[in-house]
Coordinates of C-alpha atoms in Angstrom, one line a residue:
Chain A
X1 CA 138.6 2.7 61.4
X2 CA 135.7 0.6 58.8
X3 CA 133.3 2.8 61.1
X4 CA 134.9 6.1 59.9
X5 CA 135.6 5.1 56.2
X6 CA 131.9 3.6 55.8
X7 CA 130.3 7.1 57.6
X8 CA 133.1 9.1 54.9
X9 CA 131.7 7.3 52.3
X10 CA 128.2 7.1 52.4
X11 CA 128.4 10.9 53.3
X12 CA 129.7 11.6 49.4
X13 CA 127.4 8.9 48.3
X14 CA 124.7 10.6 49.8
X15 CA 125.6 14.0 48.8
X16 CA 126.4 12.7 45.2
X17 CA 123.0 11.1 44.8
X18 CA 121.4 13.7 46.4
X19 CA 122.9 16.5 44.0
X20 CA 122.1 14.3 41.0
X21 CA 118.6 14.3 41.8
X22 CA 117.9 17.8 42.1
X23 CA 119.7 18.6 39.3
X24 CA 118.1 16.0 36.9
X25 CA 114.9 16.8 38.7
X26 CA 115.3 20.5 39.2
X27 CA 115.4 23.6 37.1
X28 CA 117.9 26.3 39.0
X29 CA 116.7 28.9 36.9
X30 CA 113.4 28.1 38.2
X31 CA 114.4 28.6 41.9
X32 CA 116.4 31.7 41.1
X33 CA 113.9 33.4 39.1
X34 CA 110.5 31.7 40.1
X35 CA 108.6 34.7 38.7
X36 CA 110.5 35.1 35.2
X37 CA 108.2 34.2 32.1
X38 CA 109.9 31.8 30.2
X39 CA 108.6 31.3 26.6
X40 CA 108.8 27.6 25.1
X41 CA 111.5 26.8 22.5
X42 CA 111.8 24.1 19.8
X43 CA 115.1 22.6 18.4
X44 CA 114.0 22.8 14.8
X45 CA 111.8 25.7 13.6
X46 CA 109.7 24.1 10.8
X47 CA 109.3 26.4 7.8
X48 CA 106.0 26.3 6.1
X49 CA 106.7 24.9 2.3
X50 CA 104.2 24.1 -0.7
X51 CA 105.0 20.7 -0.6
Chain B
X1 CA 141.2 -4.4 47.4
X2 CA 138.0 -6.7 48.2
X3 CA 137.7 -5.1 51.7
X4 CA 137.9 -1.8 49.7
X5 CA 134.7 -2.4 47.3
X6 CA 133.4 -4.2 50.6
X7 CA 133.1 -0.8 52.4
X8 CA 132.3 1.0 49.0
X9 CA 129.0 -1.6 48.7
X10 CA 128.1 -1.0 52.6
X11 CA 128.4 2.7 52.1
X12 CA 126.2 2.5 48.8
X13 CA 123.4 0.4 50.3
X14 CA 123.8 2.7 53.1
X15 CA 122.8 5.7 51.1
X16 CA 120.5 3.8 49.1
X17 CA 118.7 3.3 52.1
X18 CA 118.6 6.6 53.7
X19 CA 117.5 8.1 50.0
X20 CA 114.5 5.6 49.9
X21 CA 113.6 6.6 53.3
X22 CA 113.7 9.8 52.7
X23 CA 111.9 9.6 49.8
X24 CA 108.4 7.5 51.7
X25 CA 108.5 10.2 54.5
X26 CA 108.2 13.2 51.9
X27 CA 104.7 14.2 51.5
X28 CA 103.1 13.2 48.1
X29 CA 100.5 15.9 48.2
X30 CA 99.8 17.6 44.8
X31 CA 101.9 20.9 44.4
X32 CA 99.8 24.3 45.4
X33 CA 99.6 25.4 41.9
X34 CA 97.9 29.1 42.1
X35 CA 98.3 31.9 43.9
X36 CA 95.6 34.4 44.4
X37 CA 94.4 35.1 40.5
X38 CA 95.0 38.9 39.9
X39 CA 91.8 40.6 37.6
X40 CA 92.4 43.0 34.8
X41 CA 89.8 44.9 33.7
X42 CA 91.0 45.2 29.6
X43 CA 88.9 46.3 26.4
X44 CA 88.4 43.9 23.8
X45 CA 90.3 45.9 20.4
X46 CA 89.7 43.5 17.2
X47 CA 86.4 42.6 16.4
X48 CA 87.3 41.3 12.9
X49 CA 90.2 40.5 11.3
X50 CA 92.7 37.6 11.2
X51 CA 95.3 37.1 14.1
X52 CA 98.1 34.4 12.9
X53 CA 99.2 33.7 16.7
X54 CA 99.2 34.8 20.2
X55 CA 102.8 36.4 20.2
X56 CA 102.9 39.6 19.7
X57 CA 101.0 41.3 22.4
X58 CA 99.2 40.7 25.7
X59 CA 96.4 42.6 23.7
X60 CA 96.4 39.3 21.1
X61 CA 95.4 37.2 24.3
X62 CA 92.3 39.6 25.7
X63 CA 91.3 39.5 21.9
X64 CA 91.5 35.5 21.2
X65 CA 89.4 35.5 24.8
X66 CA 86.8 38.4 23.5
X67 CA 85.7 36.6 20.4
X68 CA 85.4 33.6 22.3
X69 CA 83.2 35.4 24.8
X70 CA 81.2 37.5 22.7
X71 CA 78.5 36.0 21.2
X72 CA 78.1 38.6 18.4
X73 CA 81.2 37.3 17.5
X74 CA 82.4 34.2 15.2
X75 CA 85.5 32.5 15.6
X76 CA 87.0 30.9 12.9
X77 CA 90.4 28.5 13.5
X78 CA 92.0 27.1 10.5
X79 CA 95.6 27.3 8.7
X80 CA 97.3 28.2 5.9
X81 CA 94.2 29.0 4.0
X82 CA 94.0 31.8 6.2
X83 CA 95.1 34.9 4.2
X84 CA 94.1 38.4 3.6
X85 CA 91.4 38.1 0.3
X86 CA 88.8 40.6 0.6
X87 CA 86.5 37.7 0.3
X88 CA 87.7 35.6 3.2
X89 CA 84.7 35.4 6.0
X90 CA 86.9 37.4 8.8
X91 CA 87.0 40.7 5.8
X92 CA 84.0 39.7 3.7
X93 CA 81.0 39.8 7.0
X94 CA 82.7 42.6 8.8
X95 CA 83.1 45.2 5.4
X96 CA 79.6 44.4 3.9
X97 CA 77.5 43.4 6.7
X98 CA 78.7 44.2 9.6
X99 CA 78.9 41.1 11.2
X100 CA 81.8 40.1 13.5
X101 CA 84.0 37.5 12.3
X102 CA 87.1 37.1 13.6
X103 CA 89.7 34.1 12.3
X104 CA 92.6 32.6 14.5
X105 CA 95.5 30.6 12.8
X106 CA 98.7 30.4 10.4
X107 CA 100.4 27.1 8.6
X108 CA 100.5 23.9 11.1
X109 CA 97.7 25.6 13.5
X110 CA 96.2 21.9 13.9
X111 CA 93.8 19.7 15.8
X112 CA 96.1 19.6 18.9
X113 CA 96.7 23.4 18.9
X114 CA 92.8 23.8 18.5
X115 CA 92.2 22.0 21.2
X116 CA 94.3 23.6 23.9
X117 CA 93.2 27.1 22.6
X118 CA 89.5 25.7 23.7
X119 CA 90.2 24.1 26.5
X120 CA 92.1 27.6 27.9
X121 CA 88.7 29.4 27.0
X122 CA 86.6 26.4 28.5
X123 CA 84.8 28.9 31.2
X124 CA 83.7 31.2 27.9
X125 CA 82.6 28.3 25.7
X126 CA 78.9 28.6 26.9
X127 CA 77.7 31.5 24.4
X128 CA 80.4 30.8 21.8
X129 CA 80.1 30.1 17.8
X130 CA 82.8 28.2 16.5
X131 CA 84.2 27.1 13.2
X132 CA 86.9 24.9 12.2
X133 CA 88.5 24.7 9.0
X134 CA 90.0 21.1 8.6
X135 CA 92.4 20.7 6.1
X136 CA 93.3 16.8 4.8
X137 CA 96.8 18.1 4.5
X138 CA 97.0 17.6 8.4
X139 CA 96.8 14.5 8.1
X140 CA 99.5 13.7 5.8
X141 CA 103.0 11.0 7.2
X142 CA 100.4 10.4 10.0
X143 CA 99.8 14.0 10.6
X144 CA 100.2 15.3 14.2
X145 CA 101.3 18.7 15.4
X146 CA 104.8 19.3 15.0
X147 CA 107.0 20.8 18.0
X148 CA 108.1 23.8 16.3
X149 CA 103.8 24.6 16.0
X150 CA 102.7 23.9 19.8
X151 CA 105.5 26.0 21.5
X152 CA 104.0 28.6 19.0
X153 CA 100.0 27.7 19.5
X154 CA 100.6 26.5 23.8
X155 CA 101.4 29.3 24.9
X156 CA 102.2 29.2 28.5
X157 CA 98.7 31.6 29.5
X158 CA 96.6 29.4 27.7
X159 CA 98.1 25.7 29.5
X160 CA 97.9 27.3 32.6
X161 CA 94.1 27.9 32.3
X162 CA 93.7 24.5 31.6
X163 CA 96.1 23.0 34.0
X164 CA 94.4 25.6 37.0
X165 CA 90.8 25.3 35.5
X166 CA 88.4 22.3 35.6
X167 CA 90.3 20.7 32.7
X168 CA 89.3 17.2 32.1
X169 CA 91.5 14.2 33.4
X170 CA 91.9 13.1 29.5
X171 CA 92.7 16.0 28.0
X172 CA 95.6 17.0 30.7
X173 CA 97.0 13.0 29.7
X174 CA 96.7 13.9 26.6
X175 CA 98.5 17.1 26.1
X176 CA 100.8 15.8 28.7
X177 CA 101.6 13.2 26.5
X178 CA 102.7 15.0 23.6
X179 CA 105.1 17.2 26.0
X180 CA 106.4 14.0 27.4
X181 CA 107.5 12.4 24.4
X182 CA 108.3 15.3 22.3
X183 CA 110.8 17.3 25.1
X184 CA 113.7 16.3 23.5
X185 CA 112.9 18.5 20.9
X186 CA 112.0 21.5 23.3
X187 CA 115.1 23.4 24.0
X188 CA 113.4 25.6 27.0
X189 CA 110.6 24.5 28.4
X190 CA 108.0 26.8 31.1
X191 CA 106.6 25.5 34.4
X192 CA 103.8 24.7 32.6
X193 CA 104.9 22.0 30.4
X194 CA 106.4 20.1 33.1
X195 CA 103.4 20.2 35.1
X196 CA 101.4 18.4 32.0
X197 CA 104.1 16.1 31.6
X198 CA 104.5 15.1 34.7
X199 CA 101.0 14.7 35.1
X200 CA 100.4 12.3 32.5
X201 CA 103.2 10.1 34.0
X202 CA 101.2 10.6 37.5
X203 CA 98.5 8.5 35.5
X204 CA 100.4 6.3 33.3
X205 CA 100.2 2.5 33.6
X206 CA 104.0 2.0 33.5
X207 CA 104.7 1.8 37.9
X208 CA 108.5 3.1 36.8
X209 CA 106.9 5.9 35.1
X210 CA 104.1 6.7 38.1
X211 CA 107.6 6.5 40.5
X212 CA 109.1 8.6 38.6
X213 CA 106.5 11.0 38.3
X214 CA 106.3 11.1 42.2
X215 CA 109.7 11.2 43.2
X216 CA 109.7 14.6 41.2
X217 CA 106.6 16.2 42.2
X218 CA 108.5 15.1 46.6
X219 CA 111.6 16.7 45.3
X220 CA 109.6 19.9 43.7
X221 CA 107.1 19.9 47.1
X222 CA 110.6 20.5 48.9
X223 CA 111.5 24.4 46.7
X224 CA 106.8 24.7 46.6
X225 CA 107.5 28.1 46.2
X226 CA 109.0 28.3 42.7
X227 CA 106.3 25.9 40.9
X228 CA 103.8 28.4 42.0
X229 CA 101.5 29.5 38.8
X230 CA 101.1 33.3 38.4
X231 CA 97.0 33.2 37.5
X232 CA 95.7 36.4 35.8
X233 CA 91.8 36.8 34.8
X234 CA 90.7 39.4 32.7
X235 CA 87.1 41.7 32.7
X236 CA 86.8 42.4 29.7
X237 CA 85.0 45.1 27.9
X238 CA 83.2 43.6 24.8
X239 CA 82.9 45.9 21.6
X240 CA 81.0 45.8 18.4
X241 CA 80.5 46.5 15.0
X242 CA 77.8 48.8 14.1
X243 CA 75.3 46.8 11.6
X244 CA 75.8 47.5 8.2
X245 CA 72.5 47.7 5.4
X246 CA 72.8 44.8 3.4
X247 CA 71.4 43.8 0.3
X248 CA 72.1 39.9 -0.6
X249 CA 74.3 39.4 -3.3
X250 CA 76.3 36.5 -2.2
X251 CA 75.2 34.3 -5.8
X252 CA 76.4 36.8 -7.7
X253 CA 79.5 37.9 -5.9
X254 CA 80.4 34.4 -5.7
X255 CA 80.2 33.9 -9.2
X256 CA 82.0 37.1 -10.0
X257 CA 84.7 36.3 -8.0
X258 CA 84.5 32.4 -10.0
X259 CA 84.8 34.0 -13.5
X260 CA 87.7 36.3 -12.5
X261 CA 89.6 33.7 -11.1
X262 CA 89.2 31.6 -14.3
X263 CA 89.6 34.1 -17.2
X264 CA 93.3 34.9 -15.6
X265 CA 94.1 31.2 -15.9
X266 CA 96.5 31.5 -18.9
X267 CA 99.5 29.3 -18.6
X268 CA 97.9 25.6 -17.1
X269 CA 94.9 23.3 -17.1
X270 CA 95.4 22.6 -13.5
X271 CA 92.5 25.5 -12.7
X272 CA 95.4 27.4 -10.5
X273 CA 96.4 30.9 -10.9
X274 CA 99.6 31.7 -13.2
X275 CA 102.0 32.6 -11.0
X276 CA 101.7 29.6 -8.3
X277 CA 101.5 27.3 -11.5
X278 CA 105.1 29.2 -13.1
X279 CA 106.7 29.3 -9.7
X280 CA 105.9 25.7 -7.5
X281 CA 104.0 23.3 -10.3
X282 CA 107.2 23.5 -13.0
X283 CA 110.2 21.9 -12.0
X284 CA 113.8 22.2 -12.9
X285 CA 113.6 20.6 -16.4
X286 CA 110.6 22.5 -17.1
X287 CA 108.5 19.7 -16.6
X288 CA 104.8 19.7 -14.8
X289 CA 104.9 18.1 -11.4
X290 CA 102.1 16.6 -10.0
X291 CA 101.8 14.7 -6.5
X292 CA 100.7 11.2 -5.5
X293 CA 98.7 10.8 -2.4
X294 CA 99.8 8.0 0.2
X295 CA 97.2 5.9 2.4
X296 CA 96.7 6.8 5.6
X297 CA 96.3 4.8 8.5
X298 CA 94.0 6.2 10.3
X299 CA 94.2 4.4 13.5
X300 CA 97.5 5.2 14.4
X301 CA 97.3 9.3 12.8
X302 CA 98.2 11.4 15.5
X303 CA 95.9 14.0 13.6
X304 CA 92.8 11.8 13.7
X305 CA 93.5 11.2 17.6
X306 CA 93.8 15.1 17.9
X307 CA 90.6 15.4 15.7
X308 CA 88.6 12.8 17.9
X309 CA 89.4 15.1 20.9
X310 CA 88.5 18.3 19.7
X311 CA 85.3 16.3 18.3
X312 CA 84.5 15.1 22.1
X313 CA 85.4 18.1 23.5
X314 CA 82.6 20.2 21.6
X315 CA 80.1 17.8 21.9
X316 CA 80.9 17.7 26.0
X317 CA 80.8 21.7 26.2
X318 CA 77.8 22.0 23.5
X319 CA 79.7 24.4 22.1
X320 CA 77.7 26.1 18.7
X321 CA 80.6 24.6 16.6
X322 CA 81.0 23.7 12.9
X323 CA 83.5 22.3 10.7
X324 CA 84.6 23.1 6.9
X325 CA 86.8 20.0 5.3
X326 CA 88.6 22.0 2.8
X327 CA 89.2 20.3 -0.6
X328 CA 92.6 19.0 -2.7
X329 CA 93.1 20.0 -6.2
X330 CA 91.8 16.4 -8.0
X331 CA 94.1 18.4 -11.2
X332 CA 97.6 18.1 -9.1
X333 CA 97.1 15.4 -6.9
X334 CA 96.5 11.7 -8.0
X335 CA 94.6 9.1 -6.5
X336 CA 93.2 11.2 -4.1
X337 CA 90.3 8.3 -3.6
X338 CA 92.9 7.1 -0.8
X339 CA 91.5 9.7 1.3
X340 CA 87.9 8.9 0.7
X341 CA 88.1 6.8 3.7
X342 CA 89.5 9.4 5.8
X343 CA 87.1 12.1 5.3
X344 CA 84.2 9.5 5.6
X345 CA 85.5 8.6 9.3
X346 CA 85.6 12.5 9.6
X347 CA 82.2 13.4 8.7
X348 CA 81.0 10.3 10.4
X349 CA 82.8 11.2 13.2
X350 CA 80.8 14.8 13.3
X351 CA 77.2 14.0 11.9
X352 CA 77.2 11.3 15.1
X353 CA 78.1 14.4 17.7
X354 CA 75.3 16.3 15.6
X355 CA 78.1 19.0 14.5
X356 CA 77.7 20.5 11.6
X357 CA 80.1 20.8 8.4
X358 CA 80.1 21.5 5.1
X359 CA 82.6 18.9 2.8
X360 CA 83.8 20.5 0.4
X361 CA 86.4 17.5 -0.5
X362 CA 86.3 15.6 -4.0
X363 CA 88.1 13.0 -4.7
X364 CA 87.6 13.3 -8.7
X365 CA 88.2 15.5 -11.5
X366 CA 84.2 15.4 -12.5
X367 CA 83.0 16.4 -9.4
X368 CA 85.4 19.1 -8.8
X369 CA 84.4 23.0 -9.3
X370 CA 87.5 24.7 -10.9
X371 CA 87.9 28.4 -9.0
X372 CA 87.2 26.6 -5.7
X373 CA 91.0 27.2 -4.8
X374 CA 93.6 29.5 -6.1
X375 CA 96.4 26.4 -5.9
X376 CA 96.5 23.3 -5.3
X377 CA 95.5 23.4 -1.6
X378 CA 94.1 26.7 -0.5
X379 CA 90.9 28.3 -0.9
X380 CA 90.7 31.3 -3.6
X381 CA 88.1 34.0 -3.9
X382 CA 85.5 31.8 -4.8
X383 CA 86.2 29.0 -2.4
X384 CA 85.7 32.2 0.2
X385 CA 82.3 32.9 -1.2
X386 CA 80.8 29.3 -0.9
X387 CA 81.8 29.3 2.9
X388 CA 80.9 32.4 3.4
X389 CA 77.2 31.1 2.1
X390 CA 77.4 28.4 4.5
X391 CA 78.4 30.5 7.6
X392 CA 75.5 32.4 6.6
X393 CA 73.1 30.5 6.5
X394 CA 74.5 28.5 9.9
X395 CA 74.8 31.0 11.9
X396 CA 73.0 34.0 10.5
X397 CA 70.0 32.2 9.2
X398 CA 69.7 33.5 5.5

């Protein structure tokens, strides 16, 4: 019965952890569209001023 | 309940385990970056002229690449001085002589941006003639390129030349770096920019950082085929400007373009032209503003790090490069003796690589030329003519 909760466990652990990783480490977008030009973005656009 | 968390702590060491495991047995091979480069044969369009940025066309790319490449051609990169005066060296060559002069920037086009924009044409440098304008305006709050400027300036072509070209070790780190700790303000961010990131974590002394770096590059190895770089080369057709008969008159231009400038002066003693003075130098009470300098600390200036790169870079590549330090209106800003020190590191800094610049700084009313700029920072008509005489005699040999 330990056995079978221990295997249950460790399997969501596993998948859990697993998941986290590729999404912290992975960009889906980038796997779905591995070709698509993607232009670089800022927060804050700085305007040019005098001072 | 303590038999509960009991299992709960086996089944987490458990996983632990197996995810460390996994982890070693993953291959840590770099990721195949390029796939076979595709060649375009294109035609170079502009041989003169001023291009703010890269943006609008793939046509703005081929023509950055052209002027590097040609050597008919110089390349000038600066900032907000850049405008559209008859007298500025990109109009003033190309209309009366003929020669081809093409200039590359807008506001907050910097050291940084510079150097990526070199390092993508690194393969072209050979025949190239340079020049930079520097501005001591970079270099103000500790200077440094601001994020808003790079996504403009690194554009995605241009990083992955240097990221699938022979691109120094230090220069990868060091745009790497700048990617790494400025992403939070990056709200997309191309292939490209992760690479160089995680590149200079690859080499960073921190071991968390350099575990970091390699548990993404196994978990990336694992979906290769999406961090593939599409490479595209061009052949390109070089064009250029018929010669133009040209009898010299810079002098008196020059000093044409001085008197003009200063007989419209109507409304201020500050030597700038009415309008700027009426509409930025008067503040709400009516009163004349005027601007104190701060120190600057040039060891920790991002700007002067940037500066020392695209410095080293030149010197490595032997590119035919110069360097204009623009001058500060002694009339508006006080205590501008603070930056004495900073422009003497500067021109230091280049007469050691044997690069040649012309300093047009001051840091005193007496030794100021009124006319030299139309405001308080930018060059005016006349400011054009003096470095158009430089670039003259530098490069054209009169």
């Amino acid at each position: 019965m330990e056995t079978k909760t221990i295997i249950k466990n460790t399997l969501i652990y596993l998948m859990l952890v697993i998941g986290g990783l590729f999404l912290y480490y992975l960009d889906v977008d980038i796997l779905l569209h591995p070709h698509k030009k993607v232009e670089a973005k800022s927060k804050v656009n700085f305007v040019y001023q005098q001072f | 309940m303590v038999k509960f968390l009991k299992l709960h702590f086996v089944s987490l060491l458990i996983t632990l385990g197996i995810i460390t495991s996994i982890l070693i047995v993953l291959p840590n091979k770099e990721i195949n970056l390029t796939k076979a480069s595709k060649v375009e044969s294109v035609i170079q369009s502009r041989t003169s002229g001023l291009l703010p940025n890269l943006n609008k066309s793939n046509q703005d790319i081929i023509d950055f690449y052209a002027s590097i490449i040609n050597d008919k051609q110089l390349t000038l990169f600066g900032s907000s001085e850049f405008n559209y005066s008859d007298y500025a060296s990109y109009k003033f060559f190309p209309s009366k002589q003929g020669k081809q002069v093409f200039g590359f920037g807008h506001a907050h086009h910097q050291h940084l941006s510079i150097l990526i924009e070199l390092l993508a044409v690194d393969m072209y440098l050979k025949n190239s003639k340079i020049c930079i304008f520097l501005s001591p305006g970079w270099f103000d709050n500790n200077g440094g390129t601001n994020p808003s400027a790079f996504v403009e300036f690194a554009k995605p072509e241009l990083l992955n030349k240097i990221i699938t070209g022979k691109t120094k070790k230090e220069y990868k780190n060091h745009i790497g770096k700048y990617i790494y700790y400025n992403n939070k303000n990056f709200t997309s961010t191309p292939k490209e920019f992760a690479y160089l990131s995680d590149f200079y974590l690859s080499n960073h002394h921190s071991n968390w950082l350099k575990l970091k770096s390699k548990t993404i590059r196994k978990i990336q190895n694992l979906f290769g085929y999406a961090y593939y770089l599409d490479e595209v080369d061009y052949e390109i057709r070089l064009n250029y400007l018929p010669k133009i008969e040209w009898e010299d008159r810079l002098d008196e231009i020059s000093l044409e373009a001085k008197n003009v400038f200063l007989d419209r002066i109507t409304n201020n003693d500050l030597f700038v032209s009415d309008d700027y003075y009426s509409t930025y130098l008067i503040d709400e009470n009516g009163k004349e503003r005027s601007s104190l300098i701060e120190n600057i600390d040039i060891n920790n200036s991002e700007e002067y790090k940037d500066f020392k790169m695209v410095v080293k870079y030149l010197k490595e590549k032997k590119v035919k490069a110069s360097f204009i330090i623009l001058p500060l209106n002694p009339y508006y800003y006080r205590e501008l003796q603070l930056l004495d020190p900073l422009i003497d590191s500067i021109t230091s800094s280049l007469a050691q690589e044997n690069i040649p610049y012309y300093n047009m700084f001051v840091s005193s009313k007496e030794d100021y030329e009124p006319g030299l700029l139309r405001d308080v920072m930018h060059i005016g008509d006349y400011g054009w003519m003096k470095v158009n005489k430089y670039l003259d005699s530098l490069y054209y040999g009169n």
